[in-house]
Each structure stands twice: as structure tokens, then as C-alpha cells.
PDB file of C-alpha atoms and ligand atoms in Angstrom:
ATOM      1  CA  UNK A   1     -17.321  -0.632  14.970  1.00  0.00           C
ATOM      2  CA  UNK A   2     -15.560  -1.375  11.899  1.00  0.00           C
ATOM      3  CA  UNK A   3     -12.352  -3.130  11.202  1.00  0.00           C
ATOM      4  CA  UNK A   4      -9.931  -0.840  10.087  1.00  0.00           C
ATOM      5  CA  UNK A   5      -7.393  -2.081   7.800  1.00  0.00           C
ATOM      6  CA  UNK A   6      -4.800   0.109   5.977  1.00  0.00           C
ATOM      7  CA  UNK A   7      -3.096  -1.683   3.069  1.00  0.00           C
ATOM      8  CA  UNK A   8       0.179  -0.385   3.448  1.00  0.00           C
ATOM      9  CA  UNK A   9       3.761  -0.754   1.534  1.00  0.00           C
ATOM     10  CA  UNK A  10       5.966   1.857   0.580  1.00  0.00           C
ATOM     11  CA  UNK A  11       7.465   0.078  -2.753  1.00  0.00           C
ATOM     12  CA  UNK A  12       5.372   0.866  -5.507  1.00  0.00           C
ATOM     13  CA  UNK A  13       3.458  -2.002  -7.960  1.00  0.00           C
ATOM     14  CA  UNK A  14       3.299  -4.431  -5.305  1.00  0.00           C
ATOM     15  CA  UNK A  15      -0.847  -5.190  -5.737  1.00  0.00           C
ATOM     16  CA  UNK A  16      -1.792  -2.729  -2.675  1.00  0.00           C
ATOM     17  CA  UNK A  17      -4.766  -1.216  -4.907  1.00  0.00           C
ATOM     18  CA  UNK A  18      -5.468  -4.790  -6.415  1.00  0.00           C
ATOM     19  CA  UNK A  19      -5.723  -6.396  -3.064  1.00  0.00           C
ATOM     20  CA  UNK A  20      -7.662  -3.503  -1.613  1.00  0.00           C
ATOM     21  CA  UNK A  21     -10.388  -3.296  -4.421  1.00  0.00           C
ATOM     22  CA  UNK A  22     -10.569  -7.300  -4.773  1.00  0.00           C
ATOM     23  CA  UNK A  23     -10.313  -7.912  -0.798  1.00  0.00           C
ATOM     24  CA  UNK A  24     -13.037  -5.457  -0.155  1.00  0.00           C
ATOM     25  CA  UNK A  25     -15.484  -6.873  -3.388  1.00  0.00           C
ATOM     26  CA  UNK A  26     -14.582  -9.943  -1.846  1.00  0.00           C
ATOM     27  CA  UNK A  27     -15.897  -9.439   1.698  1.00  0.00           C
ATOM     28  CA  UNK A  28     -19.289  -8.020   0.227  1.00  0.00           C
ATOM     29  CA  UNK A  29     -19.624 -10.915  -2.091  1.00  0.00           C
ATOM     30  CA  UNK A  30     -18.585 -13.484  -0.038  1.00  0.00           C
ATOM     31  CA  UNK A  31     -19.722 -12.761   3.478  1.00  0.00           C
ATOM     32  CA  UNK A  32     -22.159  -9.913   3.103  1.00  0.00           C
ATOM     33  CA  UNK A  33     -20.236  -7.424   5.121  1.00  0.00           C
ATOM     34  CA  UNK A  34     -20.594  -3.813   5.030  1.00  0.00           C
ATOM     35  CA  UNK A  35     -17.422  -2.371   3.272  1.00  0.00           C
ATOM     36  CA  UNK A  36     -15.822   1.205   2.661  1.00  0.00           C
ATOM     37  CA  UNK A  37     -12.637   1.508   0.869  1.00  0.00           C
ATOM     38  CA  UNK A  38     -10.943   4.933   1.623  1.00  0.00           C
ATOM     39  CA  UNK A  39      -8.571   5.542  -1.161  1.00  0.00           C
ATOM     40  CA  UNK A  40      -6.013   7.692   0.001  1.00  0.00           C
ATOM     41  CA  UNK A  41      -3.668   7.362  -2.958  1.00  0.00           C
ATOM     42  CA  UNK A  42      -3.723  10.322  -5.314  1.00  0.00           C
ATOM     43  CA  UNK A  43      -3.187   7.914  -8.102  1.00  0.00           C
ATOM     44  CA  UNK A  44      -6.611   6.830  -7.473  1.00  0.00           C
ATOM     45  CA  UNK A  45      -6.257   3.300  -8.709  1.00  0.00           C
ATOM     46  CA  UNK A  46      -8.653   1.368  -6.305  1.00  0.00           C
ATOM     47  CA  UNK A  47     -11.607   3.912  -6.808  1.00  0.00           C
ATOM     48  CA  UNK A  48     -11.212   3.480 -10.711  1.00  0.00           C
ATOM     49  CA  UNK A  49     -11.154  -0.209 -10.357  1.00  0.00           C
ATOM     50  CA  UNK A  50     -14.309  -0.408  -8.586  1.00  0.00           C
ATOM     51  CA  UNK A  51     -15.646   2.039 -11.588  1.00  0.00           C
ATOM     52  CA  UNK A  52     -15.620   5.227  -9.839  1.00  0.00           C
ATOM     53  CA  UNK A  53     -15.171   7.818 -12.823  1.00  0.00           C
ATOM     54  CA  UNK A  54     -12.207   9.392 -10.910  1.00  0.00           C
ATOM     55  CA  UNK A  55     -12.081  12.472 -13.579  1.00  0.00           C
ATOM     56  CA  UNK A  56     -15.585  13.467 -12.846  1.00  0.00           C
ATOM     57  CA  UNK A  57     -15.995  13.313  -9.162  1.00  0.00           C
ATOM     58  CA  UNK A  58     -17.091  16.621  -7.556  1.00  0.00           C
ATOM     59  CA  UNK A  59     -16.125  15.847  -4.070  1.00  0.00           C
ATOM     60  CA  UNK A  60     -13.393  13.707  -2.936  1.00  0.00           C
ATOM     61  CA  UNK A  61     -11.110  12.366   0.136  1.00  0.00           C
ATOM     62  CA  UNK A  62      -9.064  15.667  -0.173  1.00  0.00           C
ATOM     63  CA  UNK A  63     -11.929  17.868   0.492  1.00  0.00           C
ATOM     64  CA  UNK A  64     -12.516  15.830   4.040  1.00  0.00           C
ATOM     65  CA  UNK A  65      -9.072  15.694   5.055  1.00  0.00           C
ATOM     66  CA  UNK A  66      -9.003  19.904   4.334  1.00  0.00           C
ATOM     67  CA  UNK A  67     -12.177  19.794   6.584  1.00  0.00           C
ATOM     68  CA  UNK A  68     -14.363  20.866   3.867  1.00  0.00           C
ATOM     69  CA  UNK A  69     -16.752  18.155   3.976  1.00  0.00           C
ATOM     70  CA  UNK A  70     -17.831  15.012   5.836  1.00  0.00           C
ATOM     71  CA  UNK A  71     -16.704  11.986   4.527  1.00  0.00           C
ATOM     72  CA  UNK A  72     -20.430  10.832   4.394  1.00  0.00           C
ATOM     73  CA  UNK A  73     -20.980  13.513   1.859  1.00  0.00           C
ATOM     74  CA  UNK A  74     -17.811  12.101  -0.613  1.00  0.00           C
ATOM     75  CA  UNK A  75     -18.940   8.178  -0.157  1.00  0.00           C
ATOM     76  CA  UNK A  76     -20.016   6.798  -3.308  1.00  0.00           C
ATOM     77  CA  UNK A  77     -21.908   3.255  -3.981  1.00  0.00           C
ATOM     78  CA  UNK A  78     -20.566   1.125  -6.470  1.00  0.00           C
ATOM     79  CA  UNK A  79     -21.811  -1.962  -8.265  1.00  0.00           C
ATOM     80  CA  UNK A  80     -19.927  -4.197  -6.346  1.00  0.00           C
ATOM     81  CA  UNK A  81     -21.655  -3.175  -3.243  1.00  0.00           C
ATOM     82  CA  UNK A  82     -18.856  -1.683  -1.769  1.00  0.00           C
ATOM     83  CA  UNK A  83     -18.965   2.204  -0.600  1.00  0.00           C
ATOM     84  CA  UNK A  84     -15.973   4.290  -1.980  1.00  0.00           C
ATOM     85  CA  UNK A  85     -14.400   7.494  -0.638  1.00  0.00           C
ATOM     86  CA  UNK A  86     -12.321   8.152  -3.855  1.00  0.00           C
ATOM     87  CA  UNK A  87      -9.287  10.293  -4.689  1.00  0.00           C
ATOM     88  CA  UNK A  88      -7.696  11.833  -7.935  1.00  0.00           C
ATOM     89  CA  UNK A  89      -4.713  13.344  -8.431  1.00  0.00           C
ATOM     90  CA  UNK A  90      -5.974  16.770  -7.132  1.00  0.00           C
ATOM     91  CA  UNK A  91      -5.178  15.273  -3.439  1.00  0.00           C
ATOM     92  CA  UNK A  92      -1.417  15.233  -4.394  1.00  0.00           C
ATOM     93  CA  UNK A  93      -1.739  19.039  -5.159  1.00  0.00           C
ATOM     94  CA  UNK A  94      -2.703  19.394  -1.656  1.00  0.00           C
ATOM     95  CA  UNK A  95      -0.204  17.158   0.245  1.00  0.00           C
ATOM     96  CA  UNK A  96       1.729  20.262   1.404  1.00  0.00           C
ATOM     97  CA  UNK A  97      -1.240  22.208   2.702  1.00  0.00           C
ATOM     98  CA  UNK A  98      -2.458  19.053   4.159  1.00  0.00           C
ATOM     99  CA  UNK A  99       0.862  18.704   5.519  1.00  0.00           C
ATOM    100  CA  UNK A 100       1.087  21.951   7.609  1.00  0.00           C
ATOM    101  CA  UNK A 101      -2.703  21.472   9.639  1.00  0.00           C
ATOM    102  CA  UNK A 102      -2.870  21.275  13.080  1.00  0.00           C
ATOM    103  CA  UNK A 103      -3.338  17.743  13.828  1.00  0.00           C
ATOM    104  CA  UNK A 104      -2.392  16.520  10.412  1.00  0.00           C
ATOM    105  CA  UNK A 105      -1.846  13.068  11.145  1.00  0.00           C
ATOM    106  CA  UNK A 106      -5.252  12.218  12.639  1.00  0.00           C
ATOM    107  CA  UNK A 107      -7.470  13.729   9.932  1.00  0.00           C
ATOM    108  CA  UNK A 108      -8.430  10.711   8.579  1.00  0.00           C
ATOM    109  CA  UNK A 109      -8.823   8.896  11.919  1.00  0.00           C
ATOM    110  CA  UNK A 110     -11.375  11.918  12.958  1.00  0.00           C
ATOM    111  CA  UNK A 111     -13.098  11.700   9.518  1.00  0.00           C
ATOM    112  CA  UNK A 112     -13.919   7.855   9.869  1.00  0.00           C
ATOM    113  CA  UNK A 113     -14.747   8.017  13.757  1.00  0.00           C
ATOM    114  CA  UNK A 114     -17.859   9.601  12.357  1.00  0.00           C
ATOM    115  CA  UNK A 115     -18.999   6.639  10.167  1.00  0.00           C
ATOM    116  CA  UNK A 116     -17.139   3.430  11.398  1.00  0.00           C
ATOM    117  CA  UNK A 117     -20.027   2.258  12.983  1.00  0.00           C
ATOM    118  CA  UNK A 118     -22.116   2.107   9.541  1.00  0.00           C
ATOM    119  CA  UNK A 119     -19.647  -0.514   8.501  1.00  0.00           C
ATOM    120  CA  UNK A 120     -17.997  -3.961   9.073  1.00  0.00           C
ATOM    121  CA  UNK A 121     -14.780  -3.062   7.406  1.00  0.00           C
ATOM    122  CA  UNK A 122     -13.132   0.154   6.343  1.00  0.00           C
ATOM    123  CA  UNK A 123     -10.079  -0.573   4.032  1.00  0.00           C
ATOM    124  CA  UNK A 124      -7.656   1.929   3.153  1.00  0.00           C
ATOM    125  CA  UNK A 125      -5.617   2.135   0.118  1.00  0.00           C
ATOM    126  CA  UNK A 126      -2.441   3.954   0.631  1.00  0.00           C
ATOM    127  CA  UNK A 127       0.305   5.255  -2.012  1.00  0.00           C
ATOM    128  CA  UNK A 128       3.729   3.956  -2.111  1.00  0.00           C
ATOM    129  CA  UNK A 129       5.387   6.071   0.275  1.00  0.00           C
ATOM    130  CA  UNK A 130       5.352   7.265   3.596  1.00  0.00           C
ATOM    131  CA  UNK A 131       4.140  10.740   3.671  1.00  0.00           C
ATOM    132  CA  UNK A 132       1.268  12.437   5.283  1.00  0.00           C
ATOM    133  CA  UNK A 133      -1.382  10.212   3.533  1.00  0.00           C
ATOM    134  CA  UNK A 134       0.282   7.121   4.673  1.00  0.00           C
ATOM    135  CA  UNK A 135       0.604   8.306   8.170  1.00  0.00           C
ATOM    136  CA  UNK A 136      -2.982   9.323   7.995  1.00  0.00           C
ATOM    137  CA  UNK A 137      -4.255   5.736   6.821  1.00  0.00           C
ATOM    138  CA  UNK A 138      -1.891   4.020   9.500  1.00  0.00           C
ATOM    139  CA  UNK A 139      -3.364   6.371  12.109  1.00  0.00           C
ATOM    140  CA  UNK A 140      -6.818   5.938  11.096  1.00  0.00           C
ATOM    141  CA  UNK A 141      -6.076   1.810  11.224  1.00  0.00           C
ATOM    142  CA  UNK A 142      -6.111  -0.754  13.725  1.00  0.00           C
ATOM    143  CA  UNK A 143      -3.748  -2.879  11.715  1.00  0.00           C
ATOM    144  CA  UNK A 144      -1.645  -3.065   8.405  1.00  0.00           C
ATOM    145  CA  UNK A 145      -2.162  -5.649   5.757  1.00  0.00           C
ATOM    146  CA  UNK A 146       0.986  -5.791   3.813  1.00  0.00           C
ATOM    147  CA  UNK A 147       1.316  -6.952   0.283  1.00  0.00           C
ATOM    148  CA  UNK A 148       4.796  -7.487  -0.712  1.00  0.00           C
ATOM    149  CA  UNK A 149       5.742  -8.758  -4.305  1.00  0.00           C
ATOM    150  CA  UNK A 150       8.010 -11.793  -4.837  1.00  0.00           C
ATOM    151  CA  UNK A 151      11.407  -9.547  -5.558  1.00  0.00           C
ATOM    152  CA  UNK A 152      14.068  -8.948  -4.236  1.00  0.00           C
ATOM    153  CA  UNK A 153      13.759  -5.420  -3.800  1.00  0.00           C
ATOM    154  CA  UNK A 154      10.190  -6.313  -2.299  1.00  0.00           C
ATOM    155  CA  UNK A 155      12.163  -8.247   0.164  1.00  0.00           C
ATOM    156  CA  UNK A 156      14.498  -5.411   1.044  1.00  0.00           C
ATOM    157  CA  UNK A 157      11.640  -2.879   1.506  1.00  0.00           C
ATOM    158  CA  UNK A 158      10.498  -4.949   4.579  1.00  0.00           C
ATOM    159  CA  UNK A 159      13.111  -2.869   6.666  1.00  0.00           C
ATOM    160  CA  UNK A 160      11.693   0.071   5.850  1.00  0.00           C
ATOM    161  CA  UNK A 161       7.883  -0.928   6.292  1.00  0.00           C
ATOM    162  CA  UNK A 162       8.884  -1.837   9.936  1.00  0.00           C
ATOM    163  CA  UNK A 163      10.563   1.299  10.741  1.00  0.00           C
ATOM    164  CA  UNK A 164       7.674   3.080   9.457  1.00  0.00           C
ATOM    165  CA  UNK A 165       5.283   0.901  11.651  1.00  0.00           C
ATOM    166  CA  UNK A 166       7.554   1.697  14.665  1.00  0.00           C
ATOM    167  CA  UNK A 167       7.573   5.400  13.729  1.00  0.00           C
ATOM    168  CA  UNK A 168       3.824   5.218  14.384  1.00  0.00           C
ATOM    169  CA  UNK A 169       3.937   3.036  17.398  1.00  0.00           C
ATOM    170  CA  UNK A 170       6.651   4.975  19.213  1.00  0.00           C
ATOM    171  CA  UNK A 171       6.715   8.336  18.054  1.00  0.00           C
ATOM    172  CA  UNK A 172       2.785   8.749  17.401  1.00  0.00           C
ATOM    173  CA  UNK A 173       1.768   6.253  20.206  1.00  0.00           C
ATOM    174  CA  UNK A 174      -0.385   4.203  18.491  1.00  0.00           C
ATOM    175  CA  UNK A 175      -0.380   0.654  18.757  1.00  0.00           C
ATOM    176  CA  UNK A 176      -0.792  -0.642  15.538  1.00  0.00           C
ATOM    177  CA  UNK A 177      -1.071  -4.257  14.867  1.00  0.00           C
ATOM    178  CA  UNK A 178      -0.070  -6.605  11.637  1.00  0.00           C
ATOM    179  CA  UNK A 179      -3.141  -8.363  10.355  1.00  0.00           C
ATOM    180  CA  UNK A 180      -0.893 -10.144   7.901  1.00  0.00           C
ATOM    181  CA  UNK A 181       1.628 -10.377   5.171  1.00  0.00           C
ATOM    182  CA  UNK A 182       0.643 -10.972   1.808  1.00  0.00           C
ATOM    183  CA  UNK A 183       2.612 -12.809  -0.770  1.00  0.00           C
ATOM    184  CA  UNK A 184       1.501 -11.060  -4.052  1.00  0.00           C
ATOM    185  CA  UNK A 185       2.637 -11.690  -7.881  1.00  0.00           C
ATOM    186  CA  UNK A 186       3.648 -15.317  -6.896  1.00  0.00           C
ATOM    187  CA  UNK A 187       4.877 -17.239  -9.851  1.00  0.00           C
ATOM    188  CA  UNK A 188       5.637 -20.869  -8.986  1.00  0.00           C
ATOM    189  CA  UNK A 189       7.592 -21.641 -11.944  1.00  0.00           C
ATOM    190  CA  UNK A 190      10.175 -18.983 -10.557  1.00  0.00           C
ATOM    191  CA  UNK A 191      12.606 -20.115  -8.102  1.00  0.00           C
ATOM    192  CA  UNK A 192      13.152 -16.281  -6.727  1.00  0.00           C
ATOM    193  CA  UNK A 193       9.002 -16.516  -5.741  1.00  0.00           C
ATOM    194  CA  UNK A 194       9.840 -19.327  -3.717  1.00  0.00           C
ATOM    195  CA  UNK A 195      13.124 -17.858  -2.014  1.00  0.00           C
ATOM    196  CA  UNK A 196      11.515 -14.490  -1.317  1.00  0.00           C
ATOM    197  CA  UNK A 197       8.273 -16.261   0.381  1.00  0.00           C
ATOM    198  CA  UNK A 198      10.527 -18.292   2.456  1.00  0.00           C
ATOM    199  CA  UNK A 199      12.027 -15.402   3.675  1.00  0.00           C
ATOM    200  CA  UNK A 200       8.757 -13.865   4.395  1.00  0.00           C
ATOM    201  CA  UNK A 201       7.858 -16.887   6.469  1.00  0.00           C
ATOM    202  CA  UNK A 202      11.284 -17.048   8.248  1.00  0.00           C
ATOM    203  CA  UNK A 203      10.886 -13.256   8.934  1.00  0.00           C
ATOM    204  CA  UNK A 204       7.024 -12.801   9.764  1.00  0.00           C
ATOM    205  CA  UNK A 205       6.363 -16.331  11.150  1.00  0.00           C
ATOM    206  CA  UNK A 206       2.272 -17.432  11.058  1.00  0.00           C
ATOM    207  CA  UNK A 207       1.697 -13.574  10.275  1.00  0.00           C
ATOM    208  CA  UNK A 208       2.157 -14.603   6.242  1.00  0.00           C
ATOM    209  CA  UNK A 209      -1.318 -15.476   4.891  1.00  0.00           C
ATOM    210  CA  UNK A 210      -1.490 -18.983   3.381  1.00  0.00           C
ATOM    211  CA  UNK A 211      -2.957 -17.420   0.499  1.00  0.00           C
ATOM    212  CA  UNK A 212      -0.648 -16.508  -2.211  1.00  0.00           C
ATOM    213  CA  UNK A 213      -1.857 -14.374  -5.255  1.00  0.00           C
ATOM    214  CA  UNK A 214      -0.518 -15.627  -8.316  1.00  0.00           C
ATOM    215  CA  UNK A 215       1.017 -13.456 -11.111  1.00  0.00           C
ATOM    216  CA  UNK A 216      -2.087 -13.635 -13.632  1.00  0.00           C
ATOM    217  CA  UNK A 217      -2.927 -11.824 -16.823  1.00  0.00           C
ATOM    218  CA  UNK A 218      -6.696 -11.620 -15.638  1.00  0.00           C
ATOM    219  CA  UNK A 219      -5.742 -10.048 -12.517  1.00  0.00           C
ATOM    220  CA  UNK A 220      -3.823  -7.444 -14.595  1.00  0.00           C
ATOM    221  CA  UNK A 221      -6.387  -6.707 -16.668  1.00  0.00           C
ATOM    222  CA  UNK A 222      -9.676  -6.757 -14.835  1.00  0.00           C
ATOM    223  CA  UNK A 223      -9.499  -2.979 -13.611  1.00  0.00           C
ATOM    224  CA  UNK A 224      -9.884  -1.854 -17.239  1.00  0.00           C
ATOM    225  CA  UNK A 225     -13.143  -3.495 -17.421  1.00  0.00           C
ATOM    226  CA  UNK A 226     -13.900  -1.747 -13.851  1.00  0.00           C
ATOM    227  CA  UNK A 227     -14.527  -5.696 -12.762  1.00  0.00           C
ATOM    228  CA  UNK A 228     -13.240  -7.401  -9.669  1.00  0.00           C
ATOM    229  CA  UNK A 229     -11.455 -10.802 -10.281  1.00  0.00           C
ATOM    230  CA  UNK A 230     -14.636 -12.428  -9.078  1.00  0.00           C
ATOM    231  CA  UNK A 231     -16.483 -11.145 -11.943  1.00  0.00           C
ATOM    232  CA  UNK A 232     -13.978 -10.774 -14.372  1.00  0.00           C
ATOM    233  CA  UNK A 233     -12.805 -14.514 -14.120  1.00  0.00           C
ATOM    234  CA  UNK A 234     -15.094 -16.517 -11.719  1.00  0.00           C
ATOM    235  CA  UNK A 235     -13.102 -19.524 -11.625  1.00  0.00           C
ATOM    236  CA  UNK A 236      -9.558 -18.646 -12.249  1.00  0.00           C
ATOM    237  CA  UNK A 237      -6.773 -19.028  -9.836  1.00  0.00           C
ATOM    238  CA  UNK A 238      -6.604 -15.225  -9.084  1.00  0.00           C
ATOM    239  CA  UNK A 239     -10.550 -15.581  -7.958  1.00  0.00           C
ATOM    240  CA  UNK A 240      -9.703 -18.623  -5.879  1.00  0.00           C
ATOM    241  CA  UNK A 241      -6.740 -16.790  -4.368  1.00  0.00           C
ATOM    242  CA  UNK A 242      -8.522 -13.549  -3.257  1.00  0.00           C
ATOM    243  CA  UNK A 243     -11.648 -15.468  -2.038  1.00  0.00           C
ATOM    244  CA  UNK A 244      -9.096 -17.475   0.207  1.00  0.00           C
ATOM    245  CA  UNK A 245      -7.906 -14.262   1.243  1.00  0.00           C
ATOM    246  CA  UNK A 246     -11.029 -12.962   2.362  1.00  0.00           C
ATOM    247  CA  UNK A 247     -11.927 -16.268   4.582  1.00  0.00           C
ATOM    248  CA  UNK A 248      -8.472 -15.807   5.995  1.00  0.00           C
ATOM    249  CA  UNK A 249      -9.196 -12.371   7.025  1.00  0.00           C
ATOM    250  CA  UNK A 250     -12.939 -13.165   7.925  1.00  0.00           C
ATOM    251  CA  UNK A 251     -11.483 -16.202  10.490  1.00  0.00           C
ATOM    252  CA  UNK A 252      -8.944 -13.655  11.688  1.00  0.00           C
ATOM    253  CA  UNK A 253     -11.962 -10.998  12.938  1.00  0.00           C
ATOM    254  CA  UNK A 254     -15.060 -13.187  13.234  1.00  0.00           C
TER     255      UNK A 254
HETATM  256  N1  LIG B   1      -1.345 -10.630  -8.923  1.00  0.00           N
HETATM  257  C1  LIG B   1      -1.146 -10.155  -9.896  1.00  0.00           C
HETATM  258  N2  LIG B   1      -0.826 -10.502 -11.154  1.00  0.00           N
HETATM  259  C2  LIG B   1      -0.699  -9.829 -12.472  1.00  0.00           C
HETATM  260  N3  LIG B   1      -0.573  -8.238 -12.314  1.00  0.00           N
HETATM  261  C3  LIG B   1      -0.862  -7.795 -11.083  1.00  0.00           C
HETATM  262  C4  LIG B   1      -0.844  -8.526  -9.850  1.00  0.00           C
HETATM  263  N4  LIG B   1      -1.130  -7.712  -9.058  1.00  0.00           N
HETATM  264  C5  LIG B   1      -1.112  -6.332  -9.621  1.00  0.00           C
HETATM  265  N5  LIG B   1      -0.741  -6.505 -10.841  1.00  0.00           N
HETATM  266  C6  LIG B   1      -0.643  -5.006 -11.728  1.00  0.00           C
HETATM  267  O1  LIG B   1       0.364  -4.852 -11.381  1.00  0.00           O
HETATM  268  C7  LIG B   1       0.631  -3.310 -11.345  1.00  0.00           C
HETATM  269  C8  LIG B   1       0.495  -2.676  -9.807  1.00  0.00           C
HETATM  270  O2  LIG B   1      -0.237  -3.328  -9.159  1.00  0.00           O
HETATM  271  P1  LIG B   1      -0.848  -2.353  -8.102  1.00  0.00           P
HETATM  272  O3  LIG B   1      -1.694  -1.089  -9.000  1.00  0.00           O
HETATM  273  O4  LIG B   1      -2.215  -3.285  -7.487  1.00  0.00           O
HETATM  274  O5  LIG B   1       0.257  -2.082  -7.077  1.00  0.00           O
HETATM  275  P2  LIG B   1       0.216  -1.087  -5.913  1.00  0.00           P
HETATM  276  O6  LIG B   1       1.009  -1.516  -4.787  1.00  0.00           O
HETATM  277  O7  LIG B   1      -0.979  -0.581  -5.629  1.00  0.00           O
HETATM  278  O8  LIG B   1       0.449   0.217  -6.730  1.00  0.00           O
HETATM  279  P3  LIG B   1       0.928   1.661  -6.334  1.00  0.00           P
HETATM  280  O9  LIG B   1       2.159   1.578  -5.401  1.00  0.00           O
HETATM  281  O10 LIG B   1       1.563   2.469  -7.848  1.00  0.00           O
HETATM  282  O11 LIG B   1       0.072   2.391  -5.815  1.00  0.00           O
HETATM  283  C9  LIG B   1      -0.965  -2.684 -12.043  1.00  0.00           C
HETATM  284  O12 LIG B   1      -0.833  -2.798 -13.391  1.00  0.00           O
HETATM  285  C10 LIG B   1      -1.682  -4.113 -11.613  1.00  0.00           C
HETATM  286  O13 LIG B   1      -3.080  -4.310 -12.619  1.00  0.00           O
HETATM  287 MG1  LIG B   2      -2.259   1.485  -5.589  1.00  0.00          MG
END
């Protein structure tokens, strides 16, 4: 049965999608894992970064959530070896109808249940909010990976993340765990990065990954070539960091 991880933070631009697609690729590339990336963000950034032409897809995750097709019928293979259940902006237009469906919090969990034994890891890239799509991602996952960017507002957002996880645990009765908190967009020349990291470590202790994801131009530009950081700059700092993260995840689960 697959390990199911939601890449979750309500704050935008913290590196959720960057982490989701590079981590997925790394699990395939370095550990030969079978990986499905579920893109439940209408921005479709993780799908696009893996080379999915998100404006040309015929079926997508919204059709699965609306119970019109099975998830296996929307999954596309990619050159990286990662399978993707893609989304685009049409998902956003269905947010209100999907919010009205019975069992609305469990739509994704039920869909993934049918194929979870075909993968070692299912990674779910969340949108930057706590609406019905993020709740579906959390309810479908065993644990969350929380990327936090090295900013004051990033730190301020921790409270909201913990409230959302409490809501899922207490109101929806789902014992979701935290796999780890990932320091992203780290700039070693900047005191703020060090201070935010220290606060994260004081708060989350050993749940903070040892790996720090640096802020690099190569990480920023890799999606425009539909390449993971491992192909775009194999010997760079971003590539080393995401490979270290992959190894930390493997050490946790295997
Ligand atoms: N470590 C990094 N170094 C440089 N640029 C980065 C890094 N991580 C992310 N970025 C860039 O910052 C922007 C936001 O990153 P990303 O899309 O991964 O964040 P996100 O949390 O998924 O955003 P959203 O909340 O909108 O989904 C993108 O342009 C991305 O390329
Ligand atoms: Mg994103």
C-alpha cells in the first residue's frame, strides 16, 4: 500500500509544487519507487512542471472528484517516470459544486483507494488555502509534508496550519501525522533565514528535515523546461538538497 503524503501549506509560494514534483521525480530516479503525483491545485503547476500540457488534457482530476471517471482514466505517464493525475483551472470552477456533494471530504480518498496498491508513494500537491480541495488532500493522506519559506509571514502561517490539522483530526476524525517540516527558499547569507529556521526547530523539534532547500535560480527556472532539478542542474545545490530530502523520506518510511 502506498505512503500517501499531502504537500500542504496555506501560504502561497512556499515551494509546495517545486517540492512535490522534484521529490516525486527523485523517488523514482534514485530509489526506483512507483510514484503518483496527484495535483489537486487548479493552478496545475506540479503537473506542468512534469511536462503535462495542462491546457490540452481531456480528462483531469476534477472529473474524478465529480465521480464521472475513475482516477486510472486520468493518470498520465511522464518522462520522469512519475505518473500524474493532473489538474488545470477548470478544477477551480467546480469548487462550489464539489463542495455540495455528499461525502465531499472523502472524494479523493475513495478515488485513490482503488489504485493505492499500484504505487509506493502518492504525493498530493495542495492549493494555497484550506478549502474543499485541501481537505480532500488531507483526508486522503497518512501524513503531511509542510514546506515553510524562510520569511516572517511563513512563520506566522504555522498557527493556521496547525489549526487545519487539528480540525481534520478532531472534527473529521482522521489521525493525520506530520512527516516533516521543510525549510525552503533558504538563503544562508540572510539572517532572517537562520532566525526562521531556528524558530521552526524550536517549535517542531526533530520533525524539521535536516535538509534545507536553498533559494536558487535553477530551481526557479527548471519548470519552464519541464525538467526536474536533477536534470536541469544535476550537480547544483538545489539538486543536492532535493536528493537529500528524498533520502530522508526513504529513511522515514523504509
Ligand atoms: N528554492 C527555490 N529557489 C528559487 N525559486 C523557488 C524555490 N522554490 C520555489 N521557487 C519559485 O517560487 C515560486 C513559487 O514556488 P512554488 O510554485 O513551488 O510554490 P507553491 O507553494 O506551490 O505556490 P502556490 O501556493 O501558489 O501553489 C515559483 O516561481 C518557483 O519556481
Ligand atoms: Mg503550488
